[in-house]
Amino acid sequence: MFNKILVPTDGSDMALDAAKVARTMAEKFGSDITLVHVVQNYYTLPAFSMPDTVAIPLSVLQDLEATGKLILSRTEEVFADFTGKVASRLEYGPPGKLLVDMIVDEGFSLVVMGRRGLSDVTSLFLGSVSNHLVHYAPCPVLIVKDAEVEKKSRARKK
């Protein structure tokens, strides 16, 4: 049913929770897993998309790449003794568009990701990347909520 699962990660606790859910699903369905972290280069960062702006120094981009590799390594730990196939990728570009292109081009059958990432501004209701995928991905997108937020929400309803 879900033979190829894409797991976008930004290193947040919510992304790690999503990776755990993806692992459970992969074990149940015998799925292959692809972990991906997307580094936005200065051309795709919203504040730098205007003409005549100052470019982000190469050292900052190198730091973003090193951080991306660390994030993937941390997420790979969720799959430490997983017997299925796990691949990790570091990509560059606008996350929403890049991920939809990956899904289409590589035939992913499911995306499992956190509801929101590390950015407070873009995560007021549903993160901008998860929102983009929910609207444009041609396959199901499973959004994993933060367990603590869910507990507080249930407690308020009582």
mmCIF file of C-alpha atoms in Angstrom:
data_model
loop_
_atom_site.group_PDB
_atom_site.id
_atom_site.type_symbol
_atom_site.label_atom_id
_atom_site.label_comp_id
_atom_site.label_asym_id
_atom_site.label_seq_id
_atom_site.Cartn_x
_atom_site.Cartn_y
_atom_site.Cartn_z
ATOM 1 C CA MET A 1 0.000 0.000 0.000
ATOM 2 C CA PHE A 2 2.656 2.539 1.062
ATOM 3 C CA ASN A 3 5.785 1.196 -0.600
ATOM 4 C CA LYS A 4 7.798 4.451 -0.491
ATOM 5 C CA ILE A 5 7.517 6.837 2.449
ATOM 6 C CA LEU A 6 9.061 10.304 2.400
ATOM 7 C CA VAL A 7 9.956 11.802 5.793
ATOM 8 C CA PRO A 8 10.916 15.494 5.609
ATOM 9 C CA THR A 9 12.752 16.584 8.749
ATOM 10 C CA ASP A 10 13.932 19.838 10.259
ATOM 11 C CA GLY A 11 15.308 18.308 13.444
ATOM 12 C CA SER A 12 12.453 19.480 15.653
ATOM 13 C CA ASP A 13 10.946 17.163 18.247
ATOM 14 C CA MET A 14 7.785 17.064 16.177
ATOM 15 C CA ALA A 15 9.780 15.920 13.124
ATOM 16 C CA LEU A 16 11.381 13.171 15.194
ATOM 17 C CA ASP A 17 7.943 12.078 16.411
ATOM 18 C CA ALA A 18 6.860 11.921 12.757
ATOM 19 C CA ALA A 19 9.918 9.789 11.934
ATOM 20 C CA LYS A 20 8.868 7.337 14.654
ATOM 21 C CA VAL A 21 5.373 7.114 13.162
ATOM 22 C CA ALA A 22 6.897 6.607 9.707
ATOM 23 C CA ARG A 23 9.043 3.788 11.061
ATOM 24 C CA THR A 24 6.005 2.048 12.560
ATOM 25 C CA MET A 25 4.145 2.345 9.265
ATOM 26 C CA ALA A 26 7.159 1.137 7.275
ATOM 27 C CA GLU A 27 7.467 -1.920 9.503
ATOM 28 C CA LYS A 28 3.774 -2.697 9.019
ATOM 29 C CA PHE A 29 3.724 -2.202 5.237
ATOM 30 C CA GLY A 30 7.296 -3.208 4.349
ATOM 31 C CA SER A 31 7.990 0.288 3.045
ATOM 32 C CA ASP A 32 11.227 1.954 2.020
ATOM 33 C CA ILE A 33 11.983 5.192 3.871
ATOM 34 C CA THR A 34 13.610 8.327 2.511
ATOM 35 C CA LEU A 35 14.607 10.997 5.016
ATOM 36 C CA VAL A 36 15.130 14.457 3.582
ATOM 37 C CA HIS A 37 16.256 17.787 4.960
ATOM 38 C CA VAL A 38 15.972 20.821 2.702
ATOM 39 C CA VAL A 39 18.435 23.680 3.021
ATOM 40 C CA GLN A 40 17.137 26.928 1.606
ATOM 41 C CA ASN A 41 19.869 28.801 -0.216
ATOM 42 C CA TYR A 42 19.778 32.577 -0.166
ATOM 43 C CA TYR A 43 17.856 32.711 -3.444
ATOM 44 C CA THR A 44 14.953 30.854 -1.826
ATOM 45 C CA LEU A 45 14.918 32.479 1.610
ATOM 46 C CA PRO A 46 11.882 34.793 1.679
ATOM 47 C CA ALA A 47 13.816 37.810 2.934
ATOM 48 C CA PHE A 48 16.395 37.457 0.168
ATOM 49 C CA SER A 49 14.152 36.816 -2.821
ATOM 50 C CA MET A 50 13.972 40.476 -3.800
ATOM 51 C CA PRO A 51 16.374 41.870 -6.410
ATOM 52 C CA ASP A 52 19.392 43.870 -5.249
ATOM 53 C CA THR A 53 19.659 42.198 -1.856
ATOM 54 C CA VAL A 54 22.844 41.193 -0.103
ATOM 55 C CA ALA A 55 23.803 37.547 -0.500
ATOM 56 C CA ILE A 56 24.252 35.345 2.533
ATOM 57 C CA PRO A 57 27.972 34.650 3.057
ATOM 58 C CA LEU A 58 29.259 31.254 1.955
ATOM 59 C CA SER A 59 30.240 30.424 5.546
ATOM 60 C CA VAL A 60 26.601 30.748 6.632
ATOM 61 C CA LEU A 61 25.481 28.433 3.830
ATOM 62 C CA GLN A 62 28.182 25.954 4.866
ATOM 63 C CA ASP A 63 26.876 26.124 8.436
ATOM 64 C CA LEU A 64 23.358 25.425 7.145
ATOM 65 C CA GLU A 65 24.680 22.389 5.273
ATOM 66 C CA ALA A 66 26.544 21.089 8.333
ATOM 67 C CA THR A 67 23.408 21.590 10.433
ATOM 68 C CA GLY A 68 21.361 19.740 7.801
ATOM 69 C CA LYS A 69 23.718 16.767 7.957
ATOM 70 C CA LEU A 70 23.458 16.756 11.753
ATOM 71 C CA ILE A 71 19.653 16.853 11.543
ATOM 72 C CA LEU A 72 19.645 13.877 9.165
ATOM 73 C CA SER A 73 22.027 11.973 11.427
ATOM 74 C CA ARG A 74 19.770 12.595 14.440
ATOM 75 C CA THR A 75 16.723 11.435 12.463
ATOM 76 C CA GLU A 76 18.558 8.324 11.226
ATOM 77 C CA GLU A 77 18.912 7.265 14.871
ATOM 78 C CA VAL A 78 15.151 6.596 14.900
ATOM 79 C CA PHE A 79 15.841 3.876 12.312
ATOM 80 C CA ALA A 80 18.954 2.439 14.016
ATOM 81 C CA ASP A 81 17.812 -1.201 14.062
ATOM 82 C CA PHE A 82 15.231 -0.910 11.273
ATOM 83 C CA THR A 83 15.556 -3.849 8.903
ATOM 84 C CA GLY A 84 14.097 -2.110 5.862
ATOM 85 C CA LYS A 85 15.721 0.267 3.413
ATOM 86 C CA VAL A 86 16.464 3.813 4.669
ATOM 87 C CA ALA A 87 18.001 6.545 2.539
ATOM 88 C CA SER A 88 18.941 10.073 3.633
ATOM 89 C CA ARG A 89 19.169 13.119 1.418
ATOM 90 C CA LEU A 90 20.207 16.713 1.847
ATOM 91 C CA GLU A 91 18.557 18.928 -0.766
ATOM 92 C CA TYR A 92 18.730 22.627 -1.605
ATOM 93 C CA GLY A 93 15.931 24.942 -2.652
ATOM 94 C CA PRO A 94 12.441 26.059 -1.687
ATOM 95 C CA PRO A 95 11.197 23.209 0.568
ATOM 96 C CA GLY A 96 7.539 23.010 -0.468
ATOM 97 C CA LYS A 97 8.159 22.969 -4.216
ATOM 98 C CA LEU A 98 11.229 20.756 -3.949
ATOM 99 C CA LEU A 99 9.393 18.146 -1.871
ATOM 100 C CA VAL A 100 6.377 18.054 -4.209
ATOM 101 C CA ASP A 101 8.755 17.604 -7.153
ATOM 102 C CA MET A 102 10.488 14.731 -5.318
ATOM 103 C CA ILE A 103 7.152 13.071 -4.572
ATOM 104 C CA VAL A 104 6.060 13.274 -8.201
ATOM 105 C CA ASP A 105 9.401 12.384 -9.800
ATOM 106 C CA GLU A 106 10.199 9.469 -7.495
ATOM 107 C CA GLY A 107 6.722 8.065 -6.915
ATOM 108 C CA PHE A 108 6.429 8.356 -3.147
ATOM 109 C CA SER A 109 3.185 6.853 -1.901
ATOM 110 C CA LEU A 110 3.050 8.603 1.491
ATOM 111 C CA VAL A 111 4.574 11.597 3.272
ATOM 112 C CA VAL A 112 4.860 11.555 7.071
ATOM 113 C CA MET A 113 5.852 14.814 8.729
ATOM 114 C CA GLY A 114 5.386 17.000 11.758
ATOM 115 C CA ARG A 115 2.604 19.547 11.896
ATOM 116 C CA ARG A 116 4.999 22.424 12.203
ATOM 117 C CA GLY A 117 8.722 22.923 12.348
ATOM 118 C CA LEU A 118 11.165 25.111 14.179
ATOM 119 C CA SER A 119 9.919 28.486 12.954
ATOM 120 C CA ASP A 120 7.349 30.131 15.242
ATOM 121 C CA VAL A 121 6.308 32.652 12.598
ATOM 122 C CA THR A 122 5.420 30.095 9.951
ATOM 123 C CA SER A 123 3.853 27.647 12.357
ATOM 124 C CA LEU A 124 0.937 29.611 13.749
ATOM 125 C CA PHE A 125 -1.615 27.019 12.652
ATOM 126 C CA LEU A 126 -0.051 24.570 10.231
ATOM 127 C CA GLY A 127 3.560 24.889 9.152
ATOM 128 C CA SER A 128 4.114 26.438 5.749
ATOM 129 C CA VAL A 129 5.838 23.334 4.323
ATOM 130 C CA SER A 130 3.290 20.870 5.708
ATOM 131 C CA ASN A 131 0.495 23.136 4.499
ATOM 132 C CA HIS A 132 2.035 23.255 1.030
ATOM 133 C CA LEU A 133 2.319 19.460 0.863
ATOM 134 C CA VAL A 134 -1.232 18.907 2.084
ATOM 135 C CA HIS A 135 -2.443 21.069 -0.804
ATOM 136 C CA TYR A 136 -0.094 20.036 -3.620
ATOM 137 C CA ALA A 137 1.283 16.536 -2.993
ATOM 138 C CA PRO A 138 -0.351 13.885 -5.198
ATOM 139 C CA CYS A 139 -0.162 11.275 -2.421
ATOM 140 C CA PRO A 140 -1.505 11.112 1.136
ATOM 141 C CA VAL A 141 0.249 13.342 3.675
ATOM 142 C CA LEU A 142 0.138 12.221 7.294
ATOM 143 C CA ILE A 143 0.608 15.157 9.664
ATOM 144 C CA VAL A 144 1.838 14.101 13.104
ATOM 145 C CA LYS A 145 0.789 16.364 15.969
ATOM 146 C CA ASP A 146 2.940 17.165 18.959
ATOM 147 C CA ALA A 147 1.896 14.860 21.807
ATOM 148 C CA GLU A 148 2.165 17.594 24.464
ATOM 149 C CA VAL A 149 0.111 20.079 22.452
ATOM 150 C CA GLU A 150 -2.510 17.395 21.837
ATOM 151 C CA LYS A 151 -2.691 16.592 25.591
ATOM 152 C CA LYS A 152 -3.201 20.259 26.476
ATOM 153 C CA SER A 153 -5.852 20.605 23.775
ATOM 154 C CA ARG A 154 -7.783 17.602 25.123
ATOM 155 C CA ALA A 155 -7.514 18.878 28.698
ATOM 156 C CA ARG A 156 -9.009 22.245 27.692
ATOM 157 C CA LYS A 157 -11.995 20.527 26.063
ATOM 158 C CA LYS A 158 -12.909 18.697 29.276
#
